[in-house]
Tab-separated table of C-alpha atoms and ligand atoms in Angstrom:
chain	number	residue	atom	x	y	z
A	1	MET	CA	18.171	4.244	-19.834
A	2	LEU	CA	16.042	4.790	-16.659
A	3	GLU	CA	13.945	8.229	-16.653
A	4	THR	CA	12.750	9.013	-13.221
A	5	GLU	CA	12.081	12.270	-12.605
A	6	LEU	CA	13.848	14.235	-9.344
A	7	TYR	CA	11.877	16.506	-7.556
A	8	THR	CA	13.363	19.212	-5.924
A	9	TRP	CA	12.417	22.596	-4.782
A	10	GLN	CA	12.649	24.087	-8.030
A	11	ASN	CA	10.728	20.662	-9.884
A	12	PRO	CA	8.184	20.245	-7.414
A	13	PRO	CA	5.922	16.877	-8.102
A	14	ARG	CA	2.677	18.958	-10.483
A	15	MET	CA	0.579	19.718	-8.075
A	16	ASP	CA	-2.964	18.344	-9.761
A	17	CYS	CA	-6.586	18.319	-8.324
A	18	PHE	CA	-10.017	16.422	-8.547
A	19	GLU	CA	-12.891	18.363	-9.528
A	20	VAL	CA	-15.585	15.806	-8.484
A	21	GLU	CA	-19.252	16.247	-9.730
A	22	GLY	CA	-21.717	14.614	-6.797
A	23	GLY	CA	-24.806	12.693	-7.892
A	24	ARG	CA	-23.590	10.028	-10.573
A	25	CYS	CA	-24.730	6.232	-9.751
A	26	LEU	CA	-21.468	4.596	-10.804
A	27	GLU	CA	-22.494	1.185	-13.037
A	28	GLY	CA	-20.033	-1.198	-15.158
A	29	SER	CA	-17.024	-2.769	-14.602
A	30	VAL	CA	-13.585	-2.136	-14.659
A	31	ASN	CA	-9.982	-3.773	-13.885
A	32	ALA	CA	-7.553	-3.891	-10.846
A	33	SER	CA	-4.594	-2.887	-11.639
A	34	GLY	CA	-1.468	-4.874	-10.769
A	35	SER	CA	-0.760	-4.382	-6.993
A	36	LYS	CA	1.384	-1.192	-5.058
A	37	ASN	CA	2.415	-3.161	-2.830
A	38	ALA	CA	3.711	-6.579	-3.525
A	39	SER	CA	5.490	-4.618	-6.152
A	40	LEU	CA	7.599	-2.768	-3.965
A	41	PRO	CA	9.124	-5.535	-1.722
A	42	LEU	CA	9.562	-7.702	-5.288
A	43	MET	CA	11.785	-5.021	-7.237
A	44	ALA	CA	13.569	-5.098	-3.872
A	45	ALA	CA	14.121	-8.423	-3.657
A	46	SER	CA	15.294	-8.400	-7.467
A	47	LEU	CA	19.015	-7.227	-5.210
A	48	LEU	CA	19.030	-10.980	-4.285
A	49	PHE	CA	19.314	-12.446	-7.800
A	50	GLU	CA	21.606	-13.360	-9.686
A	51	GLY	CA	19.740	-13.289	-14.133
A	52	VAL	CA	16.893	-10.638	-15.088
A	53	ALA	CA	13.817	-10.114	-12.847
A	54	ARG	CA	10.956	-10.026	-15.326
A	55	LEU	CA	7.741	-8.662	-12.948
A	56	THR	CA	4.272	-8.075	-14.769
A	57	PRO	CA	1.926	-6.059	-14.591
A	58	VAL	CA	4.045	-3.191	-12.925
A	59	PRO	CA	1.329	-0.401	-11.861
A	60	ASN	CA	2.348	2.068	-13.126
A	61	LEU	CA	2.838	5.046	-10.153
A	62	ARG	CA	4.572	7.452	-8.124
A	63	ASP	CA	5.952	5.349	-5.554
A	64	ILE	CA	6.483	2.180	-7.969
A	65	ASP	CA	9.053	4.794	-9.972
A	66	THR	CA	10.612	6.055	-6.339
A	67	MET	CA	11.310	2.214	-6.513
A	68	GLN	CA	13.085	2.512	-9.525
A	69	LEU	CA	14.670	5.489	-8.800
A	70	LEU	CA	16.265	3.558	-5.257
A	71	LEU	CA	17.277	1.016	-7.693
A	72	SER	CA	19.185	2.600	-10.082
A	73	GLU	CA	20.998	4.283	-7.207
A	74	LEU	CA	22.040	0.776	-6.213
A	75	GLY	CA	23.222	0.138	-9.209
A	76	MET	CA	20.955	-2.477	-10.968
A	77	HIS	CA	20.010	-1.664	-14.336
A	78	LEU	CA	16.168	-0.927	-15.220
A	79	GLU	CA	13.821	-1.683	-18.193
A	80	ARG	CA	10.491	-1.111	-18.628
A	81	ASP	CA	9.174	-3.524	-21.257
A	82	GLY	CA	5.135	-2.072	-21.835
A	83	ASP	CA	4.028	-3.292	-18.638
A	84	ALA	CA	6.801	-6.088	-18.246
A	85	LEU	CA	9.657	-4.603	-15.729
A	86	ASP	CA	13.193	-6.043	-16.277
A	87	ILE	CA	15.354	-5.942	-13.253
A	88	THR	CA	19.300	-6.992	-13.321
A	89	THR	CA	22.455	-5.979	-11.145
A	90	ALA	CA	24.466	-3.931	-13.266
A	91	ASP	CA	27.191	-2.811	-9.740
A	92	ALA	CA	27.046	-4.916	-6.839
A	93	SER	CA	29.823	-2.205	-5.348
A	94	GLN	CA	26.990	0.359	-3.755
A	95	THR	CA	25.091	-0.060	-0.768
A	96	GLU	CA	24.018	3.204	0.408
A	97	ALA	CA	20.210	4.293	0.221
A	98	SER	CA	19.653	8.027	-0.656
A	99	TYR	CA	17.543	9.945	1.962
A	100	ASP	CA	16.428	12.483	-0.790
A	101	ILE	CA	14.733	9.401	-2.242
A	102	VAL	CA	14.222	7.269	1.089
A	103	ARG	CA	12.326	10.133	2.389
A	104	ARG	CA	9.491	9.970	-0.186
A	105	MET	CA	8.318	6.291	0.578
A	106	ARG	CA	8.463	4.630	4.140
A	107	ALA	CA	8.531	0.943	1.844
A	108	SER	CA	13.021	1.923	0.591
A	109	ILE	CA	13.310	0.300	3.996
A	110	SER	CA	12.710	-3.309	1.401
A	111	VAL	CA	16.397	-2.713	0.120
A	112	LEU	CA	18.009	-3.373	4.117
A	113	GLY	CA	17.425	-6.718	4.068
A	114	PRO	CA	18.176	-7.710	0.582
A	115	LEU	CA	22.004	-5.456	0.528
A	116	LEU	CA	22.618	-6.940	3.735
A	117	ALA	CA	22.375	-10.451	2.451
A	118	ARG	CA	23.487	-9.975	-0.991
A	119	ARG	CA	26.469	-7.503	-0.444
A	120	GLY	CA	27.556	-7.699	3.637
A	121	ARG	CA	25.813	-4.158	4.104
A	122	ALA	CA	23.588	-1.673	3.521
A	123	THR	CA	22.788	1.989	4.848
A	124	VAL	CA	18.929	3.309	4.524
A	125	PRO	CA	18.394	6.015	5.998
A	126	LEU	CA	15.410	5.996	8.258
A	127	PRO	CA	12.667	7.154	6.942
A	128	GLY	CA	10.595	9.756	9.374
A	129	GLY	CA	7.425	9.674	10.516
A	130	CYS	CA	4.420	10.273	8.227
A	131	VAL	CA	0.715	11.617	8.426
A	132	PHE	CA	-0.544	8.838	10.059
A	133	GLY	CA	1.922	8.399	12.953
A	134	LEU	CA	4.425	6.278	14.212
A	135	ARG	CA	5.438	4.357	11.909
A	136	PRO	CA	8.686	2.669	13.103
A	137	VAL	CA	10.883	0.018	12.128
A	138	ASP	CA	12.851	-1.500	15.192
A	139	LEU	CA	11.363	-4.951	14.328
A	140	HIS	CA	13.011	-4.537	10.886
A	141	VAL	CA	16.313	-3.973	13.069
A	142	ARG	CA	15.589	-7.176	15.389
A	143	GLY	CA	14.983	-8.813	12.811
A	144	MET	CA	18.222	-8.403	11.464
A	145	ARG	CA	20.152	-8.566	14.592
A	146	ALA	CA	19.403	-12.106	15.210
A	147	LEU	CA	20.518	-12.915	11.492
A	148	GLY	CA	23.814	-11.897	13.161
A	149	ALA	CA	24.081	-8.467	11.910
A	150	THR	CA	25.363	-5.401	13.625
A	151	VAL	CA	23.180	-2.452	13.180
A	152	GLU	CA	23.691	1.417	14.020
A	153	GLN	CA	22.391	4.222	13.607
A	154	GLU	CA	24.687	7.153	12.281
A	155	ASN	CA	23.419	10.735	11.492
A	156	GLY	CA	19.357	9.839	10.750
A	157	CYS	CA	21.052	5.887	8.912
A	158	LEU	CA	20.874	3.160	9.525
A	159	VAL	CA	24.060	1.267	9.299
A	160	ALA	CA	23.772	-2.583	8.858
A	161	LYS	CA	27.113	-4.848	8.353
A	162	ALA	CA	26.464	-8.545	8.048
A	163	PRO	CA	29.747	-10.706	9.813
A	164	SER	CA	32.489	-11.456	7.075
A	165	GLY	CA	30.686	-14.802	6.794
A	166	GLY	CA	27.870	-14.034	6.335
A	167	LEU	CA	24.006	-14.321	7.877
A	168	LEU	CA	23.443	-16.359	10.308
A	169	GLY	CA	19.923	-18.311	10.501
A	170	ALA	CA	18.631	-17.749	13.605
A	171	SER	CA	14.416	-18.151	15.422
A	172	MET	CA	13.168	-14.217	16.699
A	173	ASP	CA	9.860	-12.792	17.150
A	174	LEU	CA	8.527	-9.565	14.928
A	175	CYS	CA	5.337	-8.894	16.444
A	176	SER	CA	4.916	-5.103	17.962
A	177	PRO	CA	2.094	-3.365	20.123
A	178	PHE	CA	-0.107	-3.719	16.644
A	179	GLY	CA	0.349	-7.014	16.172
A	180	SER	CA	3.073	-8.317	12.892
A	181	THR	CA	4.800	-6.387	10.057
A	182	VAL	CA	4.378	-6.838	7.213
A	183	LEU	CA	7.314	-5.269	5.446
A	184	GLY	CA	8.959	-6.216	8.366
A	185	THR	CA	8.685	-9.876	8.102
A	186	ILE	CA	9.535	-9.796	3.929
A	187	ASN	CA	12.139	-7.837	4.982
A	188	VAL	CA	13.397	-10.315	7.233
A	189	MET	CA	12.576	-13.082	4.985
A	190	SER	CA	14.753	-11.621	1.947
A	191	ALA	CA	17.633	-11.268	4.297
A	192	ALA	CA	17.724	-15.026	5.411
A	193	VAL	CA	16.825	-16.674	2.455
A	194	LEU	CA	20.743	-16.490	1.798
A	195	ALA	CA	21.909	-17.046	5.296
A	196	LYS	CA	23.434	-19.747	6.734
A	197	GLY	CA	21.420	-22.939	8.327
A	198	GLU	CA	17.739	-21.605	9.313
A	199	SER	CA	15.949	-19.075	10.372
A	200	VAL	CA	11.898	-19.520	11.966
A	201	ILE	CA	10.057	-16.076	12.669
A	202	HIS	CA	7.576	-16.489	14.835
A	203	SER	CA	4.493	-13.519	14.633
A	204	ALA	CA	4.901	-13.253	10.822
A	205	ALA	CA	2.198	-11.305	8.502
A	206	GLN	CA	0.098	-13.019	6.975
A	207	GLU	CA	-0.870	-10.396	5.096
A	208	PRO	CA	-0.981	-11.500	0.878
A	209	GLU	CA	2.013	-9.186	-0.395
A	210	VAL	CA	4.029	-11.186	2.539
A	211	VAL	CA	2.676	-14.840	0.779
A	212	GLU	CA	3.596	-13.224	-2.863
A	213	VAL	CA	7.169	-12.208	-2.415
A	214	ALA	CA	7.788	-15.617	-0.420
A	215	ARG	CA	6.373	-17.709	-3.058
A	216	TYR	CA	8.462	-15.345	-5.354
A	217	LEU	CA	11.991	-16.132	-3.426
A	218	ARG	CA	10.640	-19.836	-3.534
A	219	ALA	CA	10.580	-19.616	-7.706
A	220	CYS	CA	13.484	-18.329	-7.491
A	221	GLY	CA	15.211	-21.108	-5.266
A	222	ALA	CA	14.484	-20.026	-2.001
A	223	VAL	CA	13.567	-23.333	0.795
A	224	LEU	CA	10.569	-21.980	2.641
A	225	GLU	CA	7.708	-22.559	4.200
A	226	GLY	CA	4.586	-21.203	6.520
A	227	GLU	CA	3.444	-18.419	4.411
A	228	GLY	CA	0.435	-17.240	5.380
A	229	THR	CA	1.061	-18.474	8.801
A	230	ALA	CA	2.422	-16.801	11.882
A	231	SER	CA	5.848	-19.038	11.412
A	232	LEU	CA	7.228	-18.474	8.779
A	233	ARG	CA	10.374	-21.624	8.746
A	234	ILE	CA	13.908	-20.824	6.343
A	235	GLN	CA	16.677	-22.963	5.058
A	236	GLY	CA	19.131	-20.613	3.541
A	237	VAL	CA	21.118	-21.042	0.138
A	238	THR	CA	23.710	-19.587	-1.767
A	239	CYS	CA	22.676	-18.060	-4.566
A	240	LEU	CA	19.420	-18.047	-6.143
A	241	LYS	CA	18.080	-17.428	-9.504
A	242	ALA	CA	16.427	-14.646	-10.606
A	243	THR	CA	12.607	-16.190	-12.823
A	244	PRO	CA	9.985	-14.164	-14.469
A	245	TRP	CA	6.658	-13.504	-12.299
A	246	GLU	CA	3.364	-12.753	-12.422
A	247	LEU	CA	1.901	-10.116	-9.822
A	248	PRO	CA	-1.403	-9.838	-8.493
A	249	ALA	CA	-3.761	-7.804	-8.425
A	250	ASP	CA	-4.232	-4.686	-5.840
A	251	ARG	CA	-6.930	-5.692	-2.832
A	252	ILE	CA	-7.253	-2.055	-1.900
A	253	GLU	CA	-7.568	-0.909	-5.254
A	254	ALA	CA	-10.484	-3.650	-6.056
A	255	GLY	CA	-11.736	-2.945	-2.521
A	256	THR	CA	-11.769	1.075	-3.259
A	257	LEU	CA	-13.407	0.495	-6.618
A	258	LEU	CA	-16.360	-1.361	-5.035
A	259	LEU	CA	-16.421	1.018	-1.919
A	260	ALA	CA	-16.843	4.204	-4.555
A	261	GLY	CA	-19.952	2.010	-6.401
A	262	ALA	CA	-21.675	1.172	-2.975
A	263	ILE	CA	-21.236	4.565	-1.440
A	264	THR	CA	-23.443	6.043	-5.112
A	265	ARG	CA	-25.943	3.234	-5.253
A	266	GLY	CA	-24.574	1.302	-7.684
A	267	ARG	CA	-23.474	-1.781	-9.263
A	268	VAL	CA	-19.730	-1.535	-9.542
A	269	ARG	CA	-17.848	-5.097	-10.921
A	270	VAL	CA	-13.867	-5.680	-9.955
A	271	THR	CA	-12.454	-7.823	-12.675
A	272	ARG	CA	-8.332	-9.525	-12.235
A	273	CYS	CA	-8.621	-9.931	-8.316
A	274	ARG	CA	-8.472	-11.804	-6.086
A	275	PRO	CA	-11.865	-11.916	-4.197
A	276	THR	CA	-10.318	-14.350	-1.822
A	277	GLU	CA	-8.117	-11.460	-0.393
A	278	LEU	CA	-11.232	-9.363	0.181
A	279	ARG	CA	-13.376	-11.938	2.154
A	280	SER	CA	-13.172	-9.037	5.299
A	281	LEU	CA	-14.327	-6.545	3.261
A	282	ALA	CA	-17.434	-8.659	1.594
A	283	ALA	CA	-18.065	-10.103	5.594
A	284	ALA	CA	-18.203	-6.501	6.449
A	285	LEU	CA	-20.396	-4.763	3.600
A	286	GLU	CA	-22.417	-8.048	4.570
A	287	ARG	CA	-23.517	-7.063	7.657
A	288	THR	CA	-24.717	-3.760	6.406
A	289	GLY	CA	-26.750	-5.057	3.987
A	290	LEU	CA	-25.383	-5.485	0.856
A	291	THR	CA	-25.053	-8.808	-0.229
A	292	PRO	CA	-21.350	-8.950	-2.603
A	293	THR	CA	-21.358	-11.704	-5.495
A	294	MET	CA	-17.804	-13.067	-6.505
A	295	GLY	CA	-16.479	-15.265	-8.731
A	296	GLU	CA	-12.358	-17.114	-9.634
A	297	ASP	CA	-11.602	-13.140	-10.527
A	298	TRP	CA	-13.987	-10.542	-9.967
A	299	MET	CA	-16.453	-9.569	-7.613
A	300	GLU	CA	-19.171	-7.281	-7.118
A	301	VAL	CA	-21.879	-4.916	-5.498
A	302	ASP	CA	-25.030	-3.989	-6.114
A	303	ALA	CA	-26.200	-1.872	-3.567
A	304	ARG	CA	-28.882	-0.084	-6.113
A	305	GLN	CA	-31.780	-1.482	-4.327
A	306	VAL	CA	-29.914	-1.551	-0.395
A	307	GLU	CA	-30.589	0.006	2.371
A	308	LEU	CA	-27.493	0.114	3.964
A	309	GLN	CA	-26.703	0.234	7.765
A	310	ASN	CA	-24.295	1.198	9.830
A	311	ILE	CA	-22.097	-0.964	11.364
A	312	GLN	CA	-19.271	-1.146	14.212
A	313	LEU	CA	-15.576	-2.770	12.787
A	314	GLU	CA	-12.283	-2.624	13.672
A	315	THR	CA	-9.443	-2.646	11.445
A	316	GLY	CA	-6.465	-5.567	12.122
A	317	PRO	CA	-3.860	-7.750	10.826
A	318	TYR	CA	-5.295	-9.877	8.053
A	319	PRO	CA	-7.792	-11.413	7.629
A	320	GLY	CA	-8.917	-8.918	9.244
A	321	PHE	CA	-10.642	-5.323	7.810
A	322	PRO	CA	-7.753	-3.864	6.219
A	323	THR	CA	-6.031	-0.278	7.732
A	324	ASP	CA	-5.721	0.514	4.040
A	325	LEU	CA	-9.641	0.656	3.739
A	326	GLN	CA	-10.576	1.791	6.312
A	327	ALA	CA	-10.755	6.088	5.518
A	328	GLN	CA	-12.912	4.664	2.444
A	329	TRP	CA	-14.593	2.787	5.097
A	330	LEU	CA	-15.805	5.617	6.685
A	331	ALA	CA	-16.410	8.136	3.750
A	332	LEU	CA	-18.766	4.983	2.964
A	333	SER	CA	-20.530	4.734	6.389
A	334	THR	CA	-21.113	8.751	5.895
A	335	GLN	CA	-24.215	7.556	3.494
A	336	MET	CA	-25.211	4.283	5.950
A	337	LYS	CA	-28.508	4.393	7.587
A	338	GLY	CA	-27.930	4.929	12.187
A	339	GLU	CA	-24.805	5.277	14.441
A	340	GLY	CA	-21.732	2.666	13.470
A	341	ARG	CA	-18.017	3.050	15.361
A	342	MET	CA	-14.847	2.395	13.590
A	343	ARG	CA	-10.981	1.762	15.399
A	344	GLU	CA	-8.638	1.678	14.324
A	345	ARG	CA	-5.933	-0.931	15.795
A	346	ILE	CA	-2.823	-0.073	13.184
A	347	TYR	CA	-2.359	3.216	12.701
A	348	PRO	CA	-4.166	4.706	15.611
A	349	GLU	CA	-3.784	8.299	14.620
A	350	ARG	CA	-4.859	7.343	10.753
A	351	PHE	CA	-7.564	9.627	10.782
A	352	MET	CA	-5.860	12.605	9.196
A	353	HIS	CA	-9.287	12.450	6.632
A	354	VAL	CA	-11.412	13.386	9.534
A	355	PRO	CA	-11.947	17.184	9.788
A	356	GLU	CA	-11.933	17.282	5.272
A	357	LEU	CA	-15.244	14.774	5.468
A	358	GLN	CA	-16.460	16.904	8.585
A	359	ARG	CA	-15.837	19.951	6.079
A	360	LEU	CA	-17.734	17.565	3.703
A	361	GLY	CA	-20.570	18.069	6.582
A	362	ALA	CA	-19.891	14.228	7.334
A	363	ASN	CA	-21.116	13.896	11.045
A	364	LEU	CA	-17.922	12.594	12.852
A	365	THR	CA	-16.791	12.435	16.316
A	366	ARG	CA	-13.348	10.954	17.074
A	367	SER	CA	-12.266	10.381	20.494
A	368	GLY	CA	-8.463	8.482	20.230
A	369	ASP	CA	-8.245	5.862	17.911
A	370	THR	CA	-12.168	5.009	17.452
A	371	VAL	CA	-14.651	7.132	15.165
A	372	GLN	CA	-18.132	7.327	16.185
A	373	ILE	CA	-20.480	8.045	12.724
A	374	GLN	CA	-23.659	8.735	12.775
A	375	GLY	CA	-24.706	8.355	9.622
A	376	ASP	CA	-27.491	9.230	6.643
A	377	THR	CA	-25.850	12.606	5.850
A	378	ALA	CA	-26.431	15.183	3.356
A	379	LEU	CA	-22.637	16.107	1.924
A	380	THR	CA	-22.362	19.375	0.369
A	381	ALA	CA	-19.181	19.659	-1.957
A	382	ALA	CA	-15.981	21.766	-0.647
A	383	PRO	CA	-12.629	22.158	-1.181
A	384	VAL	CA	-10.743	19.201	0.481
A	385	LEU	CA	-7.153	18.722	1.322
A	386	ALA	CA	-5.540	15.027	0.494
A	387	SER	CA	-2.877	14.323	3.391
A	388	ASP	CA	-2.325	10.825	2.159
A	389	LEU	CA	-2.881	8.096	-0.148
A	390	ARG	CA	-6.321	6.447	0.874
A	391	ALA	CA	-7.440	9.084	2.813
A	392	SER	CA	-7.630	11.272	-0.359
A	393	ALA	CA	-9.398	8.181	-2.172
A	394	CYS	CA	-12.302	8.469	0.844
A	395	LEU	CA	-12.063	12.298	0.165
A	396	VAL	CA	-12.444	11.248	-3.429
A	397	MET	CA	-15.504	9.073	-3.137
A	398	ALA	CA	-16.872	11.337	-0.499
A	399	GLY	CA	-17.450	14.349	-3.684
A	400	LEU	CA	-18.982	11.825	-5.734
A	401	VAL	CA	-22.541	12.164	-3.044
A	402	ALA	CA	-21.736	15.423	-1.791
A	403	LYS	CA	-23.812	18.478	-3.696
A	404	GLY	CA	-22.151	20.360	-5.908
A	405	THR	CA	-18.440	19.855	-6.923
A	406	THR	CA	-15.606	18.948	-4.905
A	407	THR	CA	-12.222	19.811	-5.504
A	408	VAL	CA	-9.949	17.674	-4.555
A	409	ARG	CA	-6.247	19.287	-4.295
A	410	ARG	CA	-3.015	17.406	-3.577
A	411	VAL	CA	-4.144	14.095	-5.833
A	412	TYR	CA	-0.323	13.570	-6.080
A	413	HIS	CA	-0.890	11.812	-3.118
A	414	LEU	CA	-3.371	9.157	-5.552
A	415	ASP	CA	-0.981	8.992	-7.690
A	416	ARG	CA	1.479	7.319	-5.341
A	417	GLY	CA	-1.048	3.895	-5.321
A	418	TYR	CA	-4.096	4.467	-7.522
A	419	VAL	CA	-3.314	4.052	-11.402
A	420	ALA	CA	-5.065	6.587	-12.828
A	421	LEU	CA	-7.562	6.321	-10.557
A	422	GLU	CA	-10.157	9.257	-12.678
A	423	SER	CA	-9.905	7.184	-15.836
A	424	LYS	CA	-11.396	4.306	-13.961
A	425	LEU	CA	-13.766	6.248	-12.142
A	426	GLN	CA	-15.091	7.572	-15.401
A	427	LYS	CA	-15.236	4.127	-16.934
A	428	LEU	CA	-17.799	3.370	-14.452
A	429	GLY	CA	-19.923	6.751	-14.995
A	430	ALA	CA	-18.345	9.410	-12.628
A	431	LYS	CA	-17.982	12.928	-13.770
A	432	VAL	CA	-14.244	13.545	-11.972
A	433	LEU	CA	-11.300	15.688	-13.684
A	434	ARG	CA	-7.865	15.864	-13.264
A	435	ARG	CA	-7.010	19.727	-13.389
A	436	ARG	CA	-3.554	21.717	-12.444
A	437	ASP	CA	-3.983	22.972	-9.343
A	438	VAL	CA	-2.875	27.076	-8.877
A	439	GLU	CA	-1.370	25.071	-5.472
A	440	LYS	CA	1.925	26.491	-4.278
A	441	PRO	CA	3.876	23.271	-2.589
B	1	EPU	N1	5.522	-1.617	13.423
B	1	EPU	C1	6.288	-1.492	14.819
B	1	EPU	N2	8.293	-1.507	14.354
B	1	EPU	C2	8.192	-1.971	13.085
B	1	EPU	C3	7.135	-2.160	11.980
B	1	EPU	C4	6.190	-1.951	12.754
B	1	EPU	O1	5.978	-0.943	15.230
B	1	EPU	O2	9.430	-2.291	13.160
B	1	EPU	C5	4.129	-1.419	13.558
B	1	EPU	C6	3.925	-0.243	12.969
B	1	EPU	O3	3.467	1.529	13.663
B	1	EPU	C7	2.192	-0.416	12.643
B	1	EPU	C8	1.683	-2.232	12.615
B	1	EPU	O4	3.343	-2.528	13.240
B	1	EPU	O5	1.734	0.088	13.784
B	1	EPU	C9	1.711	-2.888	10.935
B	1	EPU	O6	3.175	-2.000	10.204
B	1	EPU	P1	3.971	-3.275	9.394
B	1	EPU	O7	5.044	-2.787	9.464
B	1	EPU	O8	2.670	-3.840	8.944
B	1	EPU	O9	3.402	-1.689	8.260
B	1	EPU	P2	4.077	-1.184	6.234
B	1	EPU	O10	4.430	-2.615	6.640
B	1	EPU	O11	5.443	-0.627	7.536
B	1	EPU	C10	2.267	-1.567	4.887
B	1	EPU	C11	1.961	-1.218	3.596
B	1	EPU	C12	0.496	0.238	4.342
B	1	EPU	C13	0.440	-0.729	5.421
B	1	EPU	C14	0.692	-1.562	6.307
B	1	EPU	C15	-0.397	-2.766	6.834
B	1	EPU	C16	3.641	-1.703	1.524
B	1	EPU	C17	3.819	-0.349	1.467
B	1	EPU	N3	3.035	-0.530	3.233
B	1	EPU	O12	3.187	-0.694	5.580
B	1	EPU	O13	-0.008	0.441	3.461
B	1	EPU	O14	-0.720	0.571	5.465
B	1	EPU	O15	1.603	-2.489	5.847
B	1	EPU	O16	-0.625	-3.006	6.563
B	1	EPU	O17	2.834	-2.660	1.638
B	1	EPU	C18	-0.962	1.988	2.229
B	1	EPU	O18	-1.035	1.200	0.570
B	1	EPU	O19	-1.458	2.877	1.407
B	1	EPU	C19	0.163	1.421	3.426
B	1	EPU	C20	-0.018	2.435	3.982
């Protein structure tokens, strides 16, 4: 039986905070955990299969708990066995996701395509806004409609129905004004694998998570090609059989730990990761004067003797610099020499961490989608509020170099996407303590 907590106003999420003592240099080696953003759509894809889908190593994260809860509500049977997760269909009649679960995690939209393809209909509440601005799902809807589904909005939900004979292969373009869509591409691809005939997704996202799901679907019997390019070609099949799958390492967690090493002028090696997926981070670090080293499954930064220089950087779709490392980079940039600039091209509003960094003394000026950085700032500890997952990581990083003890509140955001971050940082020599906070939600 799956035991996942259902948070209500009577049973709010635990309000923990981190106390971070500044001034310690990180040194050592730490493993990356399994990828959150690959796990979530891979779990949702289990709705497509016959047989037991075994995923491993599934990271122990709040977002994973939420997806487990959602899938179990949709009639899936889930069982944890160490770091493996087995998922199989128990009741295929369920097609409605509840708002109480979907509102907690936007990745819940990933069940739309698999439900529609396998069960012929899906009701998924619109996830709503998020702290870093608009996050529409119009491209998901465009893709499902292209495959012949009707998609209407009713009572805050997307209600999607496949034609009576099933989805039909089609050609479509999934480009947004901000580039391609990662979960949109995965969602439509996951529906098209069971559609009749051929589908072509133009402007497909090329992120490693899309590639991972495409490979997984192929291993389960899907016929598709072009993953990792802007054009995905899919020949529909009638049935997919689950197969065990090993999840990749979390590239954003790995990048965060490396940047934490750099901000403390330390030496940190992240093992069990895929350095090829961190090329844009390595290239950006090289421009600052730091040369990361890497092997087949590890990457290291040694910032002990290096004077880091601020640069101009912008986020972009893969292989560009990830938006999910933008906040952490801003923390680092407060400690680099000279002036720098960061432009956020994926989520122009994703700067909730800026005022919190300013409370620690950072010299940052935001104008629209761009932040100007005046580097080499002495940060001083203060209580700060985490507003989202990556912003929380950025504030913890800033705390590592601020004078005094910084309290980062609302670390439940951090627990959505980082496995025991405090333990990993402690292993590297940081003094970071998790405490139960007095704040009431
Ligand atoms: N967009 C649209 N219409 C859509 C979908 C997206 O206009 O229908 C726009 C978005 O507003 C945004 C851009 O397209 O400007 C890219 O959004 P995308 O759809 O690629 O984001 P996502 O798939 O919802 C995933 C990750 C995010 C990560 C983004 C971008 C997961 C679970 N989430 O979201 O990760 O920031 O891709 O790389 O995979 C995180 O882990 O902290 C996180 C937020």
